[in-house]
mmCIF file of C-alpha atoms in Angstrom:
data_model
loop_
_atom_site.group_PDB
_atom_site.id
_atom_site.type_symbol
_atom_site.label_atom_id
_atom_site.label_comp_id
_atom_site.label_asym_id
_atom_site.label_seq_id
_atom_site.Cartn_x
_atom_site.Cartn_y
_atom_site.Cartn_z
ATOM 1 C CA UNK A 1 -24.809 29.570 -2.378
ATOM 2 C CA UNK A 2 -25.544 32.872 -5.959
ATOM 3 C CA UNK A 3 -23.667 30.931 -8.121
ATOM 4 C CA UNK A 4 -22.807 31.539 -12.164
ATOM 5 C CA UNK A 5 -21.074 29.164 -14.207
ATOM 6 C CA UNK A 6 -18.001 29.879 -17.045
ATOM 7 C CA UNK A 7 -17.192 26.660 -19.167
ATOM 8 C CA UNK A 8 -13.430 27.048 -20.268
ATOM 9 C CA UNK A 9 -11.681 25.417 -23.201
ATOM 10 C CA UNK A 10 -9.056 22.635 -22.306
ATOM 11 C CA UNK A 11 -6.960 21.143 -24.717
ATOM 12 C CA UNK A 12 -6.985 17.761 -23.201
ATOM 13 C CA UNK A 13 -9.106 15.398 -24.149
ATOM 14 C CA UNK A 14 -11.563 16.018 -20.955
ATOM 15 C CA UNK A 15 -12.467 19.034 -23.237
ATOM 16 C CA UNK A 16 -14.191 21.760 -21.610
ATOM 17 C CA UNK A 17 -13.902 23.597 -17.729
ATOM 18 C CA UNK A 18 -15.472 24.620 -15.626
ATOM 19 C CA UNK A 19 -14.926 27.538 -12.863
ATOM 20 C CA UNK A 20 -18.104 29.845 -11.073
ATOM 21 C CA UNK A 21 -18.608 32.646 -10.235
ATOM 22 C CA UNK A 22 -19.768 33.060 -6.447
ATOM 23 C CA UNK A 23 -21.285 36.521 -5.002
ATOM 24 C CA UNK A 24 -21.395 36.887 -1.358
ATOM 25 C CA UNK A 25 -19.247 39.533 0.833
ATOM 26 C CA UNK A 26 -16.429 38.022 -1.180
ATOM 27 C CA UNK A 27 -16.619 38.165 -4.880
ATOM 28 C CA UNK A 28 -14.406 34.500 -5.648
ATOM 29 C CA UNK A 29 -13.883 32.472 -8.563
ATOM 30 C CA UNK A 30 -13.352 29.148 -8.408
ATOM 31 C CA UNK A 31 -10.758 27.641 -9.904
ATOM 32 C CA UNK A 32 -9.433 29.212 -13.302
ATOM 33 C CA UNK A 33 -8.933 27.215 -16.267
ATOM 34 C CA UNK A 34 -5.967 26.805 -18.361
ATOM 35 C CA UNK A 35 -3.770 29.098 -19.342
ATOM 36 C CA UNK A 36 -4.168 29.151 -23.033
ATOM 37 C CA UNK A 37 -5.354 32.726 -24.851
ATOM 38 C CA UNK A 38 -8.866 30.778 -25.339
ATOM 39 C CA UNK A 39 -9.532 30.545 -21.387
ATOM 40 C CA UNK A 40 -8.423 33.633 -21.149
ATOM 41 C CA UNK A 41 -10.524 34.541 -23.819
ATOM 42 C CA UNK A 42 -13.118 32.506 -22.052
ATOM 43 C CA UNK A 43 -13.136 33.339 -18.684
ATOM 44 C CA UNK A 44 -13.198 37.338 -19.324
ATOM 45 C CA UNK A 45 -16.325 36.436 -21.156
ATOM 46 C CA UNK A 46 -17.692 34.393 -18.885
ATOM 47 C CA UNK A 47 -17.122 37.601 -16.293
ATOM 48 C CA UNK A 48 -18.534 40.242 -18.246
ATOM 49 C CA UNK A 49 -21.847 38.278 -18.514
ATOM 50 C CA UNK A 50 -22.173 37.726 -14.835
ATOM 51 C CA UNK A 51 -21.438 41.678 -15.245
ATOM 52 C CA UNK A 52 -17.977 41.878 -13.959
ATOM 53 C CA UNK A 53 -14.462 42.581 -15.347
ATOM 54 C CA UNK A 54 -11.251 40.476 -14.509
ATOM 55 C CA UNK A 55 -10.398 43.884 -12.217
ATOM 56 C CA UNK A 56 -13.674 42.647 -9.588
ATOM 57 C CA UNK A 57 -13.245 39.551 -8.548
ATOM 58 C CA UNK A 58 -11.386 39.506 -5.126
ATOM 59 C CA UNK A 59 -10.511 35.380 -4.459
ATOM 60 C CA UNK A 60 -9.401 32.662 -6.342
ATOM 61 C CA UNK A 61 -9.708 29.427 -4.647
ATOM 62 C CA UNK A 62 -8.616 26.277 -6.367
ATOM 63 C CA UNK A 63 -10.172 23.051 -6.149
ATOM 64 C CA UNK A 64 -7.238 20.924 -6.864
ATOM 65 C CA UNK A 65 -3.128 22.063 -8.903
ATOM 66 C CA UNK A 66 -3.897 19.936 -12.544
ATOM 67 C CA UNK A 67 -3.488 22.997 -14.865
ATOM 68 C CA UNK A 68 -6.784 22.828 -16.626
ATOM 69 C CA UNK A 69 -7.882 24.373 -13.404
ATOM 70 C CA UNK A 70 -4.988 26.324 -11.948
ATOM 71 C CA UNK A 71 -3.569 28.414 -14.700
ATOM 72 C CA UNK A 72 -4.914 31.757 -14.770
ATOM 73 C CA UNK A 73 -4.495 32.932 -11.665
ATOM 74 C CA UNK A 74 -2.002 34.472 -13.459
ATOM 75 C CA UNK A 75 -4.974 37.230 -14.382
ATOM 76 C CA UNK A 76 -6.025 38.126 -10.847
ATOM 77 C CA UNK A 77 -3.126 40.264 -10.024
ATOM 78 C CA UNK A 78 -3.850 41.619 -7.070
ATOM 79 C CA UNK A 79 -6.003 39.413 -5.101
ATOM 80 C CA UNK A 80 -6.618 36.120 -3.153
ATOM 81 C CA UNK A 81 -4.604 32.826 -4.352
ATOM 82 C CA UNK A 82 -5.781 30.255 -1.694
ATOM 83 C CA UNK A 83 -5.950 26.731 -2.680
ATOM 84 C CA UNK A 84 -4.805 23.613 -0.573
ATOM 85 C CA UNK A 85 -0.782 23.990 0.386
ATOM 86 C CA UNK A 86 0.331 21.701 -2.601
ATOM 87 C CA UNK A 87 -0.880 23.416 -4.682
ATOM 88 C CA UNK A 88 1.851 26.365 -3.928
ATOM 89 C CA UNK A 89 4.959 23.896 -5.012
ATOM 90 C CA UNK A 90 3.622 23.653 -8.641
ATOM 91 C CA UNK A 91 2.879 27.177 -8.784
ATOM 92 C CA UNK A 92 6.266 27.592 -7.313
ATOM 93 C CA UNK A 93 8.395 25.695 -9.473
ATOM 94 C CA UNK A 94 11.769 25.677 -7.647
ATOM 95 C CA UNK A 95 14.270 23.054 -8.816
ATOM 96 C CA UNK A 96 14.908 21.810 -6.208
ATOM 97 C CA UNK A 97 10.560 20.399 -6.254
ATOM 98 C CA UNK A 98 10.856 19.233 -10.006
ATOM 99 C CA UNK A 99 14.488 17.177 -9.304
ATOM 100 C CA UNK A 100 12.551 15.829 -6.151
ATOM 101 C CA UNK A 101 8.945 14.643 -8.414
ATOM 102 C CA UNK A 102 11.965 12.912 -10.925
ATOM 103 C CA UNK A 103 13.355 11.035 -8.147
ATOM 104 C CA UNK A 104 9.779 9.770 -6.826
ATOM 105 C CA UNK A 105 8.468 8.787 -9.969
ATOM 106 C CA UNK A 106 11.981 6.966 -11.400
ATOM 107 C CA UNK A 107 12.295 5.763 -8.162
ATOM 108 C CA UNK A 108 8.111 4.353 -8.364
ATOM 109 C CA UNK A 109 7.760 3.448 -12.184
ATOM 110 C CA UNK A 110 11.283 1.703 -11.572
ATOM 111 C CA UNK A 111 9.602 -0.704 -8.972
ATOM 112 C CA UNK A 112 6.814 -0.983 -11.419
ATOM 113 C CA UNK A 113 8.435 -2.631 -13.885
ATOM 114 C CA UNK A 114 8.497 0.216 -16.387
ATOM 115 C CA UNK A 115 11.192 -0.285 -18.157
ATOM 116 C CA UNK A 116 14.050 2.419 -17.875
ATOM 117 C CA UNK A 117 13.836 3.481 -22.061
ATOM 118 C CA UNK A 118 9.645 4.614 -20.985
ATOM 119 C CA UNK A 119 10.697 6.846 -18.216
ATOM 120 C CA UNK A 120 12.147 9.810 -19.584
ATOM 121 C CA UNK A 121 8.409 10.216 -21.913
ATOM 122 C CA UNK A 122 6.358 10.030 -18.456
ATOM 123 C CA UNK A 123 8.193 12.244 -16.897
ATOM 124 C CA UNK A 124 7.441 15.034 -19.637
ATOM 125 C CA UNK A 125 4.198 16.214 -17.705
ATOM 126 C CA UNK A 126 7.260 19.443 -17.019
ATOM 127 C CA UNK A 127 6.533 20.174 -20.551
ATOM 128 C CA UNK A 128 3.389 21.221 -19.390
ATOM 129 C CA UNK A 129 4.719 24.396 -16.671
ATOM 130 C CA UNK A 130 3.282 27.018 -19.110
ATOM 131 C CA UNK A 131 -0.489 25.462 -18.790
ATOM 132 C CA UNK A 132 0.035 26.422 -14.440
ATOM 133 C CA UNK A 133 0.235 29.682 -12.797
ATOM 134 C CA UNK A 134 2.999 31.521 -11.097
ATOM 135 C CA UNK A 135 1.776 32.820 -8.564
ATOM 136 C CA UNK A 136 1.909 31.119 -5.119
ATOM 137 C CA UNK A 137 -0.379 31.249 -2.795
ATOM 138 C CA UNK A 138 -1.883 33.781 0.423
ATOM 139 C CA UNK A 139 -3.383 31.816 1.847
ATOM 140 C CA UNK A 140 -3.184 27.859 2.923
ATOM 141 C CA UNK A 141 -6.548 25.965 2.783
ATOM 142 C CA UNK A 142 -7.637 22.739 5.296
ATOM 143 C CA UNK A 143 -9.919 20.572 6.345
ATOM 144 C CA UNK A 144 -12.644 22.524 7.981
ATOM 145 C CA UNK A 145 -12.572 25.816 7.456
ATOM 146 C CA UNK A 146 -14.300 28.310 5.744
ATOM 147 C CA UNK A 147 -14.242 29.837 2.111
ATOM 148 C CA UNK A 148 -13.192 33.905 3.298
ATOM 149 C CA UNK A 149 -16.403 35.883 2.570
ATOM 150 C CA UNK A 150 -18.612 33.205 2.372
ATOM 151 C CA UNK A 151 -19.638 32.388 6.456
ATOM 152 C CA UNK A 152 -20.686 28.071 6.005
ATOM 153 C CA UNK A 153 -18.886 27.371 2.568
ATOM 154 C CA UNK A 154 -16.946 24.742 4.719
ATOM 155 C CA UNK A 155 -13.806 22.758 4.025
ATOM 156 C CA UNK A 156 -13.370 19.426 3.174
ATOM 157 C CA UNK A 157 -9.961 17.618 1.990
ATOM 158 C CA UNK A 158 -11.283 14.524 -0.565
ATOM 159 C CA UNK A 159 -7.701 13.357 -1.644
ATOM 160 C CA UNK A 160 -7.334 10.390 -5.015
ATOM 161 C CA UNK A 161 -6.945 11.891 -8.295
ATOM 162 C CA UNK A 162 -5.025 15.069 -6.252
ATOM 163 C CA UNK A 163 -3.190 14.709 -4.026
ATOM 164 C CA UNK A 164 -4.307 18.568 -3.385
ATOM 165 C CA UNK A 165 -8.080 18.146 -4.363
ATOM 166 C CA UNK A 166 -10.812 20.068 -1.949
ATOM 167 C CA UNK A 167 -14.690 20.659 -1.825
ATOM 168 C CA UNK A 168 -16.423 23.413 -0.933
ATOM 169 C CA UNK A 169 -19.758 22.132 0.340
ATOM 170 C CA UNK A 170 -22.599 24.864 1.190
ATOM 171 C CA UNK A 171 -24.194 23.691 5.975
ATOM 172 C CA UNK A 172 -27.441 25.374 4.519
ATOM 173 C CA UNK A 173 -27.689 24.836 1.118
ATOM 174 C CA UNK A 174 -25.468 21.228 0.854
ATOM 175 C CA UNK A 175 -24.331 22.117 -2.064
ATOM 176 C CA UNK A 176 -21.245 21.462 -2.993
ATOM 177 C CA UNK A 177 -18.265 22.810 -5.611
ATOM 178 C CA UNK A 178 -16.965 19.511 -6.561
ATOM 179 C CA UNK A 179 -13.843 19.839 -8.533
ATOM 180 C CA UNK A 180 -13.563 16.700 -10.448
ATOM 181 C CA UNK A 181 -14.352 14.699 -7.197
ATOM 182 C CA UNK A 182 -17.471 13.306 -8.872
ATOM 183 C CA UNK A 183 -18.227 14.094 -12.400
ATOM 184 C CA UNK A 184 -21.245 13.456 -14.488
ATOM 185 C CA UNK A 185 -20.174 11.524 -17.553
ATOM 186 C CA UNK A 186 -16.790 9.868 -17.066
ATOM 187 C CA UNK A 187 -14.643 8.732 -13.828
ATOM 188 C CA UNK A 188 -12.203 10.453 -12.266
ATOM 189 C CA UNK A 189 -8.769 8.594 -13.182
ATOM 190 C CA UNK A 190 -7.448 8.815 -9.584
ATOM 191 C CA UNK A 191 -3.639 9.609 -10.716
ATOM 192 C CA UNK A 192 -0.793 8.501 -9.235
ATOM 193 C CA UNK A 193 1.323 11.873 -7.387
ATOM 194 C CA UNK A 194 4.080 12.481 -4.881
ATOM 195 C CA UNK A 195 3.135 13.091 -1.204
ATOM 196 C CA UNK A 196 2.003 16.151 0.440
ATOM 197 C CA UNK A 197 4.982 15.971 2.597
ATOM 198 C CA UNK A 198 7.304 15.132 -0.140
ATOM 199 C CA UNK A 199 8.589 11.605 0.724
ATOM 200 C CA UNK A 200 8.838 8.682 -1.526
ATOM 201 C CA UNK A 201 6.075 6.363 -0.151
ATOM 202 C CA UNK A 202 3.705 6.291 -2.215
ATOM 203 C CA UNK A 203 -0.437 7.703 -1.787
ATOM 204 C CA UNK A 204 -2.669 4.313 -2.601
ATOM 205 C CA UNK A 205 -4.681 6.624 -5.284
ATOM 206 C CA UNK A 206 -7.199 4.516 -5.949
ATOM 207 C CA UNK A 207 -8.367 3.925 -2.391
ATOM 208 C CA UNK A 208 -8.166 7.682 -1.324
ATOM 209 C CA UNK A 209 -11.093 8.439 -4.166
ATOM 210 C CA UNK A 210 -12.423 5.451 -3.434
ATOM 211 C CA UNK A 211 -12.480 7.429 0.966
ATOM 212 C CA UNK A 212 -13.311 11.036 -0.785
ATOM 213 C CA UNK A 213 -16.420 9.268 -2.137
ATOM 214 C CA UNK A 214 -17.667 7.187 -0.150
ATOM 215 C CA UNK A 215 -17.138 10.720 2.634
ATOM 216 C CA UNK A 216 -18.809 12.846 -0.187
ATOM 217 C CA UNK A 217 -22.565 9.988 -0.096
ATOM 218 C CA UNK A 218 -22.322 10.669 4.323
ATOM 219 C CA UNK A 219 -21.922 14.399 3.494
ATOM 220 C CA UNK A 220 -25.307 14.231 2.370
ATOM 221 C CA UNK A 221 -24.874 17.443 -0.844
ATOM 222 C CA UNK A 222 -28.000 17.774 -2.526
ATOM 223 C CA UNK A 223 -26.341 19.810 -6.004
ATOM 224 C CA UNK A 224 -22.566 19.526 -6.719
ATOM 225 C CA UNK A 225 -21.345 21.974 -9.543
ATOM 226 C CA UNK A 226 -17.991 20.083 -11.457
ATOM 227 C CA UNK A 227 -15.227 20.312 -12.732
ATOM 228 C CA UNK A 228 -16.193 18.828 -16.493
ATOM 229 C CA UNK A 229 -19.745 18.597 -17.736
ATOM 230 C CA UNK A 230 -23.201 18.942 -15.940
ATOM 231 C CA UNK A 231 -24.323 20.085 -12.359
ATOM 232 C CA UNK A 232 -25.097 16.547 -10.426
ATOM 233 C CA UNK A 233 -27.705 16.135 -8.206
ATOM 234 C CA UNK A 234 -27.919 11.700 -7.827
ATOM 235 C CA UNK A 235 -24.514 12.009 -5.738
ATOM 236 C CA UNK A 236 -25.572 8.716 -4.103
ATOM 237 C CA UNK A 237 -26.699 6.430 -6.818
ATOM 238 C CA UNK A 238 -23.672 8.268 -9.152
ATOM 239 C CA UNK A 239 -20.971 7.202 -6.467
ATOM 240 C CA UNK A 240 -22.887 3.967 -5.710
ATOM 241 C CA UNK A 241 -22.499 3.227 -9.708
ATOM 242 C CA UNK A 242 -19.071 4.201 -9.933
ATOM 243 C CA UNK A 243 -18.419 1.810 -7.562
ATOM 244 C CA UNK A 244 -20.221 -0.627 -9.168
ATOM 245 C CA UNK A 245 -17.658 -0.446 -12.686
ATOM 246 C CA UNK A 246 -14.845 -0.651 -10.199
ATOM 247 C CA UNK A 247 -15.418 -3.068 -8.959
ATOM 248 C CA UNK A 248 -15.711 -4.848 -12.636
ATOM 249 C CA UNK A 249 -12.734 -3.438 -13.464
ATOM 250 C CA UNK A 250 -10.910 -4.756 -10.588
ATOM 251 C CA UNK A 251 -11.979 -8.101 -10.967
ATOM 252 C CA UNK A 252 -11.061 -7.772 -14.955
ATOM 253 C CA UNK A 253 -7.883 -7.321 -14.436
ATOM 254 C CA UNK A 254 -7.442 -10.552 -11.572
ATOM 255 C CA UNK A 255 -8.370 -12.869 -14.126
ATOM 256 C CA UNK A 256 -5.200 -10.646 -16.028
ATOM 257 C CA UNK A 257 -2.909 -11.730 -13.409
ATOM 258 C CA UNK A 258 -2.623 -15.696 -12.572
ATOM 259 C CA UNK A 259 0.735 -15.332 -13.041
ATOM 260 C CA UNK A 260 2.708 -12.702 -11.136
ATOM 261 C CA UNK A 261 2.606 -9.815 -13.585
ATOM 262 C CA UNK A 262 4.065 -6.490 -13.084
ATOM 263 C CA UNK A 263 2.132 -3.375 -13.523
ATOM 264 C CA UNK A 264 3.909 -2.877 -16.900
ATOM 265 C CA UNK A 265 2.991 -5.596 -18.010
ATOM 266 C CA UNK A 266 -0.940 -5.439 -16.980
ATOM 267 C CA UNK A 267 -1.248 -2.114 -18.822
ATOM 268 C CA UNK A 268 0.693 -4.063 -21.859
ATOM 269 C CA UNK A 269 -2.637 -5.433 -21.505
ATOM 270 C CA UNK A 270 -5.256 -4.506 -20.554
ATOM 271 C CA UNK A 271 -4.493 -0.572 -22.738
ATOM 272 C CA UNK A 272 -3.305 -2.423 -25.687
ATOM 273 C CA UNK A 273 -4.198 -0.517 -27.790
ATOM 274 C CA UNK A 274 -4.153 2.965 -26.131
ATOM 275 C CA UNK A 275 -1.038 2.018 -23.232
ATOM 276 C CA UNK A 276 1.900 3.479 -26.103
ATOM 277 C CA UNK A 277 -0.274 7.037 -25.964
ATOM 278 C CA UNK A 278 -0.955 7.533 -22.996
ATOM 279 C CA UNK A 279 1.110 5.400 -20.858
ATOM 280 C CA UNK A 280 1.876 7.977 -17.329
ATOM 281 C CA UNK A 281 -2.711 7.538 -16.977
ATOM 282 C CA UNK A 282 -2.645 4.186 -17.920
ATOM 283 C CA UNK A 283 -0.136 2.669 -15.819
ATOM 284 C CA UNK A 284 -2.235 5.019 -13.035
ATOM 285 C CA UNK A 285 -5.431 3.362 -13.897
ATOM 286 C CA UNK A 286 -3.884 -0.130 -13.604
ATOM 287 C CA UNK A 287 -2.098 0.668 -10.383
ATOM 288 C CA UNK A 288 -5.118 1.848 -9.234
ATOM 289 C CA UNK A 289 -6.874 -1.716 -9.809
ATOM 290 C CA UNK A 290 -3.947 -3.614 -8.699
ATOM 291 C CA UNK A 291 -3.644 -1.795 -4.553
ATOM 292 C CA UNK A 292 -7.566 -2.439 -4.665
ATOM 293 C CA UNK A 293 -6.851 -5.780 -5.072
ATOM 294 C CA UNK A 294 -4.750 -6.125 -2.624
ATOM 295 C CA UNK A 295 -6.216 -4.019 -0.131
ATOM 296 C CA UNK A 296 -9.642 -6.664 -0.686
ATOM 297 C CA UNK A 297 -6.822 -9.445 -0.091
ATOM 298 C CA UNK A 298 -8.029 -10.920 -3.834
ATOM 299 C CA UNK A 299 -4.422 -11.063 -4.715
ATOM 300 C CA UNK A 300 -0.860 -11.290 -2.922
ATOM 301 C CA UNK A 301 1.951 -8.585 -4.438
ATOM 302 C CA UNK A 302 5.199 -9.703 -3.113
ATOM 303 C CA UNK A 303 8.555 -7.382 -4.230
ATOM 304 C CA UNK A 304 12.090 -9.386 -6.265
ATOM 305 C CA UNK A 305 15.454 -7.598 -7.102
ATOM 306 C CA UNK A 306 13.356 -4.499 -6.758
ATOM 307 C CA UNK A 307 10.004 -4.194 -8.647
ATOM 308 C CA UNK A 308 6.769 -5.272 -7.552
ATOM 309 C CA UNK A 309 5.207 -8.095 -8.858
ATOM 310 C CA UNK A 310 0.839 -8.435 -8.571
ATOM 311 C CA UNK A 311 -0.754 -12.295 -8.441
ATOM 312 C CA UNK A 312 -4.505 -13.026 -8.246
ATOM 313 C CA UNK A 313 -5.109 -14.676 -4.606
#
């Protein structure tokens, strides 16, 4: 692949996000930063550095729907916008979708022992809606598709960090546009999100994410162009390192649940200093580890009066 990297500032703690201009039969931009003026300028000058203007981009392909990746599709009027069908919910932003979103999270949070007073704070994610794009997708991408205009660039569905997450592997070179699946310096938080089919059943994001990492290792990728930070070439060893660190975190949590404990109670202990400021993220992290422990037979889960309790097995 002929790839030109564009580094884009974000208002988030993760820092800059990367977009990638890929030349082929179709000039394609992978990801589009958050919808801020600073990001727009970075994209504009990044394209000019590659010898192009905004109007030259023929299609924008999104690795997933999170706002630091899916904002400035609006800058490419006339271009095709491609991604997982889940992304389209966030582009269209219908009242029906947000009502469902609130119902889903209210149910899940109450089941995880979160006091009602905290729930509005967690639901305020909709306050970031202005950082998303507004152009509905013109084409949905799914497993085994090829990216239009790029023969041999294959689509793989890799949920976990996001329910909409896709990666794109060049079948000839084994290079990959990887979004946030595997990052050079930090672990991607497998976030709790509503399922693709919009039911009330919670996807187990960390288990999905682990399966996606195992699949990535099996694909034999030689180089990953990642959503944040530098490119990754030591894919297999980095995945093994992430699994080891994740297991260590899970076992630390296991030692804390000698007695039946809710996710909220465990989160306040595990993230004592920061849970108040990052409640949604820390609850997601803890719930992922609890799902892992239960799946491995290292913890037990039972529901009491509509609330799940977890205990070391």
